[in-house]
Short mmCIF file of C-alpha atoms in Angstrom, two decimals:
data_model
loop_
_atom_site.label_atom_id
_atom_site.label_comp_id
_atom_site.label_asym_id
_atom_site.label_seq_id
_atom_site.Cartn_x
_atom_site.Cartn_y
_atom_site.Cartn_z
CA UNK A 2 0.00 0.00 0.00
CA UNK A 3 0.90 3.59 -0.42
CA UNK A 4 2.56 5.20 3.10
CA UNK A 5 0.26 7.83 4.23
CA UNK A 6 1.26 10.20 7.12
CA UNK A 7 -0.68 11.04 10.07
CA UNK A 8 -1.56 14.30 8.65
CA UNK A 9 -3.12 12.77 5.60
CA UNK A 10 -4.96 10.12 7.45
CA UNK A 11 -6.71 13.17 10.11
CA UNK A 12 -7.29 15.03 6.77
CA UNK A 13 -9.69 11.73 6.00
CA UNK A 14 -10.82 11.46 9.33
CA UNK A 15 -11.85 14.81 10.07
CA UNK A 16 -13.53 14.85 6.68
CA UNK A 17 -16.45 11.91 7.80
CA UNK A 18 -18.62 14.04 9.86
CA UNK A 19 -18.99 11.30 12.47
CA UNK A 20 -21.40 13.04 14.91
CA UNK A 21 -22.59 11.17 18.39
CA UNK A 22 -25.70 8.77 17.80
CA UNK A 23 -25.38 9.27 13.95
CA UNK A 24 -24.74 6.28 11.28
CA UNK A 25 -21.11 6.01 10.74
CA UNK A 26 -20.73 3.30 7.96
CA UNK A 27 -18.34 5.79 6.06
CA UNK A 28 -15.98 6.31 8.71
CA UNK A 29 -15.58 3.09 9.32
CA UNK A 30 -15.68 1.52 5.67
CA UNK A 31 -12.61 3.72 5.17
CA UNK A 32 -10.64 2.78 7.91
CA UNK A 33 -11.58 -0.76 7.49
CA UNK A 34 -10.27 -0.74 3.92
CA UNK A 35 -6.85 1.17 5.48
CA UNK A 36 -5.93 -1.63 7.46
CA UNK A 37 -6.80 -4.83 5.31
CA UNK A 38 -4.78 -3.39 2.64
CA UNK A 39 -1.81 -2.25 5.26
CA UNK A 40 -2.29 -6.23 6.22
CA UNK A 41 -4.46 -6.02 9.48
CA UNK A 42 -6.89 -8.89 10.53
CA UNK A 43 -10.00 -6.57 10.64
CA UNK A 44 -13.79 -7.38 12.26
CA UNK A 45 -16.50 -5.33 12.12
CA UNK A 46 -19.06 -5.33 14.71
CA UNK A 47 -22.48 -4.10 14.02
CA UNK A 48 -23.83 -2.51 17.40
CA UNK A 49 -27.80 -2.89 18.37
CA UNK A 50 -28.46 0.19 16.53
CA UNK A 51 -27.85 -1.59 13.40
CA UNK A 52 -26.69 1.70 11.56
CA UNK A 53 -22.92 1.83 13.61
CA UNK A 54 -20.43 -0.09 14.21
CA UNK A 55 -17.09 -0.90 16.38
CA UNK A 56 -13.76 -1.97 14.49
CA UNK A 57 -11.62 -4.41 15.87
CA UNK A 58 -8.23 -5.03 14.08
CA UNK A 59 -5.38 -7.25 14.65
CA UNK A 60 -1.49 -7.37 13.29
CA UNK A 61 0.67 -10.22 14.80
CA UNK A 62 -0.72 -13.77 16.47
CA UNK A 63 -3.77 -12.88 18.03
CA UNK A 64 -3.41 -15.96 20.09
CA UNK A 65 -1.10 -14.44 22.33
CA UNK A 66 -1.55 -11.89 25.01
CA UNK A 67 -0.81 -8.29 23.20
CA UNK A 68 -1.44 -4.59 23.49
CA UNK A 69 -4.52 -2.59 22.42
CA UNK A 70 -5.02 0.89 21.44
CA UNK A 71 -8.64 2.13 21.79
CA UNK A 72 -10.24 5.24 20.41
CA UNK A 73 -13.33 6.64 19.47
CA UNK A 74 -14.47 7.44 15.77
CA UNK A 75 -17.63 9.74 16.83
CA UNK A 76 -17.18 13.28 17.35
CA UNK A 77 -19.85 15.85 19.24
CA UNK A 78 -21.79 18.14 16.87
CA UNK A 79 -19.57 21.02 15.99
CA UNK A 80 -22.20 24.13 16.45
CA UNK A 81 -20.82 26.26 19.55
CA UNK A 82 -19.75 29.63 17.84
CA UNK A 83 -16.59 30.94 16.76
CA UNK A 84 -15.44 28.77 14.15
CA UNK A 85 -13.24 29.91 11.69
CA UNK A 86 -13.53 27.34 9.11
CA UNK A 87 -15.40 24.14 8.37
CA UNK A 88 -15.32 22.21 11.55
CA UNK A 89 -15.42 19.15 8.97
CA UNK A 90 -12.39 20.03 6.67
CA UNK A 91 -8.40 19.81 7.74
CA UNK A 92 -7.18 23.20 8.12
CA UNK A 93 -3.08 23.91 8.82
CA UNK A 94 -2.12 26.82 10.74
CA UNK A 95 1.63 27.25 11.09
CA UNK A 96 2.16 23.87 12.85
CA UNK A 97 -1.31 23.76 14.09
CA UNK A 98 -3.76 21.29 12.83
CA UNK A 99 -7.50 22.65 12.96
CA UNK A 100 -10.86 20.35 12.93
CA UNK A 101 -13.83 18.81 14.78
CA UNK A 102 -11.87 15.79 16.72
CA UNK A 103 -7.73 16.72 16.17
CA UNK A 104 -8.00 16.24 19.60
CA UNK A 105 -10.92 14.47 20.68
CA UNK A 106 -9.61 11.63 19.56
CA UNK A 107 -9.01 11.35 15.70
CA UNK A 108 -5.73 12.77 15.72
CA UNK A 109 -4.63 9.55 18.07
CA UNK A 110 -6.92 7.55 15.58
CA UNK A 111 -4.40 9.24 12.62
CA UNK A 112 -1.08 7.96 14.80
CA UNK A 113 -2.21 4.63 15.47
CA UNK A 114 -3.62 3.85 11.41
CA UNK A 115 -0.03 5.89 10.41
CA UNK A 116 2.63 3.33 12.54
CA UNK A 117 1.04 0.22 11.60
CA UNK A 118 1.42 -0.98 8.89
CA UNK A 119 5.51 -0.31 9.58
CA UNK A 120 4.72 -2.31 12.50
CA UNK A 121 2.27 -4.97 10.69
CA UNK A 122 5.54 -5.80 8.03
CA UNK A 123 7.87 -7.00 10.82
CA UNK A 124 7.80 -10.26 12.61
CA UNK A 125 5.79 -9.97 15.51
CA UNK A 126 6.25 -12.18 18.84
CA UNK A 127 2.81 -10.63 20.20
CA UNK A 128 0.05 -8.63 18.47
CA UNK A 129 -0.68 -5.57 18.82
CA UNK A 130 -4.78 -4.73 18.47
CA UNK A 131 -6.64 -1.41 17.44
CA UNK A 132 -10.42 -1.48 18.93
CA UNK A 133 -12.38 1.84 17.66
CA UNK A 134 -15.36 2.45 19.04
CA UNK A 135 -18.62 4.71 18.79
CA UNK A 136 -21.04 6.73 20.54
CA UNK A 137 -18.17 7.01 23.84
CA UNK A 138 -19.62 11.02 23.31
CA UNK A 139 -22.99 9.44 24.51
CA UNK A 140 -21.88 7.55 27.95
CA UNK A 141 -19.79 4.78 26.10
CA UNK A 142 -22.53 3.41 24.28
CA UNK A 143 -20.68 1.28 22.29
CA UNK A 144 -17.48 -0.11 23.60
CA UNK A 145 -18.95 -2.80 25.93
CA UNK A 146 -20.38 -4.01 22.84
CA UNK A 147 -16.92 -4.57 21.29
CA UNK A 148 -15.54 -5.62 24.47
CA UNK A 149 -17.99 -8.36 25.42
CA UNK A 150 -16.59 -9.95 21.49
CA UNK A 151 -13.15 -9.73 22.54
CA UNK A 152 -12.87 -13.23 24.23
CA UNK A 153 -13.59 -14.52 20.95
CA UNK A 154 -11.61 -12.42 18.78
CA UNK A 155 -7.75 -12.61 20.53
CA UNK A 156 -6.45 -13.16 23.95
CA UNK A 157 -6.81 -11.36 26.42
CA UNK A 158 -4.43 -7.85 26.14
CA UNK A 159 -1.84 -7.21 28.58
CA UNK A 160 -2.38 -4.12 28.49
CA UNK A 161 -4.99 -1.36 26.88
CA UNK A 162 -4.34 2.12 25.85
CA UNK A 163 -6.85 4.09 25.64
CA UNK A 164 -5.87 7.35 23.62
CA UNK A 165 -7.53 10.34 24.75
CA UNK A 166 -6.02 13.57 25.12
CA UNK A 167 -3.49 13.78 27.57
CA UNK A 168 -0.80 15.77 26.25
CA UNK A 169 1.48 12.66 25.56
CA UNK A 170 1.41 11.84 29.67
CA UNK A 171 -0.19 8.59 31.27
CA UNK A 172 -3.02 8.46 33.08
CA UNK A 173 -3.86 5.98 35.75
CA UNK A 174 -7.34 6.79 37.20
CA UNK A 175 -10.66 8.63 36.59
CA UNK A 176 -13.91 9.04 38.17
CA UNK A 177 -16.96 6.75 37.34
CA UNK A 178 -20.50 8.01 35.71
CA UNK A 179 -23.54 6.93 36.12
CA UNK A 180 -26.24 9.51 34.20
CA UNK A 181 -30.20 9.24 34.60
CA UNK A 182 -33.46 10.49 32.97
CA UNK A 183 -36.59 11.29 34.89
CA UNK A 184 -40.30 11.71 34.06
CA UNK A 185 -42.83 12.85 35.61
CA UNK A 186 -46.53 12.50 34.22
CA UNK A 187 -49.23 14.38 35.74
CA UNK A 188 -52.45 15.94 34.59
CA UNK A 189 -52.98 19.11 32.25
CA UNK A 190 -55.79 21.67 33.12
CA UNK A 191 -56.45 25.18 33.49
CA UNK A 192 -54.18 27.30 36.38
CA UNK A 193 -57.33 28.39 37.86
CA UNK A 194 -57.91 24.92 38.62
CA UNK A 195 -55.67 23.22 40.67
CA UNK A 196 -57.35 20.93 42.34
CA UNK A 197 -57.94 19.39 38.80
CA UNK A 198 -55.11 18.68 38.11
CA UNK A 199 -51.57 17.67 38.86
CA UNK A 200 -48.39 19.51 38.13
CA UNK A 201 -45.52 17.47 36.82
CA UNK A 202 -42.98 20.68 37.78
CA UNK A 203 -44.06 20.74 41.53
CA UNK A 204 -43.71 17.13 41.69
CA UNK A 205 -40.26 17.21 40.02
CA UNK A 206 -39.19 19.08 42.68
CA UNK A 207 -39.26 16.50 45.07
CA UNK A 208 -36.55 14.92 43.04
CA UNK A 209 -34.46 18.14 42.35
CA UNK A 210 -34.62 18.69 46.52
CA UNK A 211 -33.07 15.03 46.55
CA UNK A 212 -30.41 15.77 44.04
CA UNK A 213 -29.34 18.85 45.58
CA UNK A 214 -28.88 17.23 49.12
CA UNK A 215 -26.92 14.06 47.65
CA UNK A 216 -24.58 16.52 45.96
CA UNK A 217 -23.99 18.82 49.17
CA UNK A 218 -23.60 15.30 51.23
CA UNK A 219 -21.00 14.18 48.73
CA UNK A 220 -18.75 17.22 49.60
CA UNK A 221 -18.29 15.51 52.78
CA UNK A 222 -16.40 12.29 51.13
CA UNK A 223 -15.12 9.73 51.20
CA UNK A 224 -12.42 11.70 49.87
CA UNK A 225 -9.29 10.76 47.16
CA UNK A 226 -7.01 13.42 47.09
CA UNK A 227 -5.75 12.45 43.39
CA UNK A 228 -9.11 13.88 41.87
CA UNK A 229 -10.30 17.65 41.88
CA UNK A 230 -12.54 17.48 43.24
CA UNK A 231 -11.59 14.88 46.30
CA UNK A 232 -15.38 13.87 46.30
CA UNK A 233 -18.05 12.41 43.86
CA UNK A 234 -20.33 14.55 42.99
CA UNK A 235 -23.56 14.92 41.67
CA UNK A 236 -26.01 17.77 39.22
CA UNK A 237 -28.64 18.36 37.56
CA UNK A 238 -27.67 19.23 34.24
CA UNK A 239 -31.59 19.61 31.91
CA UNK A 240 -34.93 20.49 33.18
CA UNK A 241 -37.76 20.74 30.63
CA UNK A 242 -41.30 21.17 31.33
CA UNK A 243 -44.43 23.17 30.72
CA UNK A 244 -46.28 24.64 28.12
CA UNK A 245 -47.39 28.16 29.04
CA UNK A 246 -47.91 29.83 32.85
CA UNK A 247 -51.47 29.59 32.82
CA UNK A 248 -51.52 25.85 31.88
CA UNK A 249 -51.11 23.37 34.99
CA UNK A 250 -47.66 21.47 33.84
CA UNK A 251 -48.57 17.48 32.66
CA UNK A 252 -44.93 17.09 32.07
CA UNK A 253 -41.73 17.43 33.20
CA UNK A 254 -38.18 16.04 32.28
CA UNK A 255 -34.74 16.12 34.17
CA UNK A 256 -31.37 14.96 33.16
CA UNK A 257 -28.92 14.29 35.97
CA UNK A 258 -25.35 12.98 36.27
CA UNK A 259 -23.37 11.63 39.20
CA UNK A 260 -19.23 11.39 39.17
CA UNK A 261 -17.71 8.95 41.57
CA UNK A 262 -14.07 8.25 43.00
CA UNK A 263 -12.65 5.10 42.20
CA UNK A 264 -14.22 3.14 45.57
CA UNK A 265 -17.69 4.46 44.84
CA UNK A 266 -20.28 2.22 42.12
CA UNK A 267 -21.89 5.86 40.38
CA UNK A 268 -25.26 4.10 40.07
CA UNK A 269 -25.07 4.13 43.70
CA UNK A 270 -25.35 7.62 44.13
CA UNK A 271 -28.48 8.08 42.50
CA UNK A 272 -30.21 5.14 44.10
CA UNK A 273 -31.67 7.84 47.09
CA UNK A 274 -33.04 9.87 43.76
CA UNK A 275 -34.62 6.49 41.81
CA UNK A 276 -35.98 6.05 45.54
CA UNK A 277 -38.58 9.02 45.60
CA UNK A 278 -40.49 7.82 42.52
CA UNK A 279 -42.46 5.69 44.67
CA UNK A 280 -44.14 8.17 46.45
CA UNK A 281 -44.94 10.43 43.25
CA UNK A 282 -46.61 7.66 41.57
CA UNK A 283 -48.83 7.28 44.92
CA UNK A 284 -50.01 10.81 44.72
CA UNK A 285 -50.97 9.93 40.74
CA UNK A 286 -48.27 10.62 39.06
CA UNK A 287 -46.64 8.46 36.18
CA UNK A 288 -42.94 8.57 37.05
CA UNK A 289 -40.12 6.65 34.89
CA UNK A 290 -36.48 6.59 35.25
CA UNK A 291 -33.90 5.60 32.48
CA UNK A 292 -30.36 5.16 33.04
CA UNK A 293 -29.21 6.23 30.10
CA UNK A 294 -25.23 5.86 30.68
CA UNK A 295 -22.78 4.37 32.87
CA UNK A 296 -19.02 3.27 32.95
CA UNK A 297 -17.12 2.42 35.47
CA UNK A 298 -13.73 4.24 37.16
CA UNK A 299 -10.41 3.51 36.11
CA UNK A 300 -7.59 2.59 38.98
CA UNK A 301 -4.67 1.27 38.06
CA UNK A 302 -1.53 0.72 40.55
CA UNK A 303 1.84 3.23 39.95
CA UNK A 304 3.67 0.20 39.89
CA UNK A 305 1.56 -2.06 37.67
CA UNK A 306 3.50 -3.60 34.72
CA UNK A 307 1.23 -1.23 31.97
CA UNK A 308 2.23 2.18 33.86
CA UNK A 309 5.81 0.81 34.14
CA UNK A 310 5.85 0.41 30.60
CA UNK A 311 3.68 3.85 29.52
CA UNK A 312 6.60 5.67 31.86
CA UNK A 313 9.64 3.43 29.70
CA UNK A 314 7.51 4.54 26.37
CA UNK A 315 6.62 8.55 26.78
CA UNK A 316 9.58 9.41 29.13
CA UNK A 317 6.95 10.30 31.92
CA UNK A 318 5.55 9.34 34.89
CA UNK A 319 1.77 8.42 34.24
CA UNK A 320 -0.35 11.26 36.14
CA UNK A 321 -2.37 9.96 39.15
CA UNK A 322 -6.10 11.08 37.88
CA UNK A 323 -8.03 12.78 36.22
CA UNK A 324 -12.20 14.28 36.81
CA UNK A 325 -13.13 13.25 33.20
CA UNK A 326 -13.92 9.71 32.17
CA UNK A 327 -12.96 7.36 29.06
CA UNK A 328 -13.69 3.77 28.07
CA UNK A 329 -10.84 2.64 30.31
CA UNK A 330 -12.79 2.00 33.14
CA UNK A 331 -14.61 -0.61 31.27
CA UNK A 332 -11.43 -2.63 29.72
CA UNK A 333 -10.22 -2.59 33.31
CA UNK A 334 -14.15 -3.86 34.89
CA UNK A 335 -13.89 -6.47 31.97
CA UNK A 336 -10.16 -7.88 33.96
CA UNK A 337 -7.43 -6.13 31.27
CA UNK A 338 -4.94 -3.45 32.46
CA UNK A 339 -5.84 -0.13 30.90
CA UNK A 340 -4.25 3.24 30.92
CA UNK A 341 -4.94 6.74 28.80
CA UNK A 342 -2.48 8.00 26.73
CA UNK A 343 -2.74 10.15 23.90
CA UNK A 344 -2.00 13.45 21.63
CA UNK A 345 -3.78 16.60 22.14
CA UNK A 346 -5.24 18.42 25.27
CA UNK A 347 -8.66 18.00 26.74
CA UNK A 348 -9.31 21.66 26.95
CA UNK A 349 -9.53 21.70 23.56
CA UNK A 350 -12.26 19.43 23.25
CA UNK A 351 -16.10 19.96 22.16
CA UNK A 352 -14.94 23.97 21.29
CA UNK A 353 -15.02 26.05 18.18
CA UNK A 354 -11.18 25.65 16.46
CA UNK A 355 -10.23 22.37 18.23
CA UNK A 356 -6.90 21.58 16.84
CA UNK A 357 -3.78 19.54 17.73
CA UNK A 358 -0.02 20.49 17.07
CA UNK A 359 2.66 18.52 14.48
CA UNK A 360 4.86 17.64 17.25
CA UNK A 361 1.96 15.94 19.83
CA UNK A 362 1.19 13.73 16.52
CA UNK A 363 4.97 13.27 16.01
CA UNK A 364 5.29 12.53 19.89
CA UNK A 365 2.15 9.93 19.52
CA UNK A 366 3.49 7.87 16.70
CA UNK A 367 7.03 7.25 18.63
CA UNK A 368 5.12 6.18 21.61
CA UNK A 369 3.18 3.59 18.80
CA UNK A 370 6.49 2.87 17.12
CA UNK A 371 8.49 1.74 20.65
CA UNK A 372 5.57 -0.11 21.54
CA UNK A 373 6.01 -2.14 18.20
CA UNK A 374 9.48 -2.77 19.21
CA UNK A 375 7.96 -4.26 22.47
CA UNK A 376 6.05 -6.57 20.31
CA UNK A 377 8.72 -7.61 17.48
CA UNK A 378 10.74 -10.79 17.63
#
């Protein structure tokens, strides 16, 4: 196959506008094509939603315990003001590269397609795997998807990058998140009326009062001093409800996220809040709650053999934690080491003129390249 740089494979990536809950047949077509022809083993695996799919791709015996590198293909919606250009073409300033996902994560996606196929013509001792995923924008919709396949399609990794934006450092830990949707159903009438009818927004607040006091209880701990904040937390992040003030409210619909430290399960923390639908739907109300995403935390030891090894490869020691979350904490819940690691910053990400810089790509693909000479005979 024709070499193609990492600049010319973001230029293609960028280009699929691979939006959160969207199809994404093109994106993936593309890539799948890439790596057959570069000589990759490559699976694609059809998600529930029948119109996306995970990529799984292999190099080297995939019978013996390897290395993965993990990404997402989906990007958010690019429509927060102050773009400069088209959020959906490449667009090189200086040594800055501009686009919807440089960062977040297509420019790792770029370093990882660009080093293998050097790394796919040498003899290989142990493989090395690329698992791309979608809809991680969404709660890591996805990825469990792909991962639940994995027994069946190599053994199990030794280790699992996962390459979010992290400035080229290691990353050891993040918090958990567990993220709900609730309903509340009451009756529609006239405001003069009342005692007609029953207001879905006064009932909601019963759950809003619950949400507030979890999240000012959580400030108390338990505490781990590697995350900002120390605590898990909890908010309310949508309310919608109502149709005009003199119209008695028959619905109303909050969106609410909890964070946890590593030793806290997130779907814990909203348990109190699931709790209080009982006693809506006794005063008449139709209540439902939806859990509509949830991934673990990530905690892996300073000295475990994968953070040994990110510290030999990037010339850093891996950074304690981070508030966010990535896909990590599932490879790790499903019994495989997992770290982050990637180009780009995190600031960067879901803004108007995300970009990444030539040398973070540059510093990615070395990282790829002495992980291949792990892997070589």
């Amino acid at each position: 196959m024709i070499a193609m740089t990492a600049e010319q494979i973001l230029e293609k990536l960028v280009g699929f506008p691979s939006v959160v809950g969207t199809p994404n047949h093109e994106i993936v077509g593309w890539t799948a094509d890439y790596l057959e022809r570069a000589g990759a083993k490559v699976v694609v695996l059809t998600g529930p939603e029948g119109d996306r799919s995970n990529l799984f791709a292999t190099v080297g015996p995939a019978d013996r315990p390897g290395y993965l590198l993990s990404g997402h293909m989906e990007v958010v919606a690019a429509t927060e003001p102050g773009w400069t250009s088209n959020p959906f073409r490449l667009q090189r300033n200086g040594t800055r590269l501009t686009g919807r996902g440089t960062s977040d994560m297509k420019g790792f996606l770029a370093c990882a397609l660009a080093a293998l196929p050097a790394i796919a013509a040498r003899p290989l001792a142990r493989p090395l795997h690329l698992a791309f995923s979608y809809d991680e924008e969404a709660g890591c919709r996805g990825v469990p998807h792909l991962i639940a396949k994995l027994p069946d399609l190599c053994a199990k990794p030794e280790g699992c990058i996962i390459g979010e934006p992290s400035g080229m450092r290691a990353i050891r830990a993040h918090k958990g998140k567990a993220g709900a949707r609730v309903v509340i159903g009451g009756r529609a009438g006239h405001s003069s009326r009342p005692d007609l009818g029953l207001n879905a927004i006064h009932a909601m607040t019963d759950i809003l009062n619950e949400a507030v006091m979890t999240a000012e209880r959580l400030t108390g701990g338990p505490f781990d001093n590697n995350f900002e904040p120390p605590y898990s937390s909890l908010q309310i992040g949508t309310i919608r409800g109502g149709q005009a003030v003199n119209v008695i409210p028959q619905e109303c619909t909050v969106e609410l996220e909890a964070r946890a430290i590593a030793s806290v399960e997130p779907t814990e923390l909203l348990a109190g809040i699931e709790g209080r639908l009982d006693a809506l739907k006794e005063r008449g109300f139709a209540a439902q709650w939806e859990l509509i995403s949830s991934y673990p935390a990530l905690s892996l030891a300073a000295d475990a053999p994968l953070a040994l090894l990110m510290e030999d490869l990037t010339g850093q020691t891996p950074l304690a934690a981070v508030s966010y979350g990535t896909e990590a904490g599932l490879y790790q819940a499903a019994g495989m080491e997992a770290i982050i690691c990637g180009p780009g910053d995190i600031g960067r990400a879901h803004k108007a003129n995300e970009f990444i810089e030539d040398d973070e790509l540059s510093a990615c693909i070395r990282m790829i390249e002495a992980l291949g000479d792990r892997i070589a005979r």
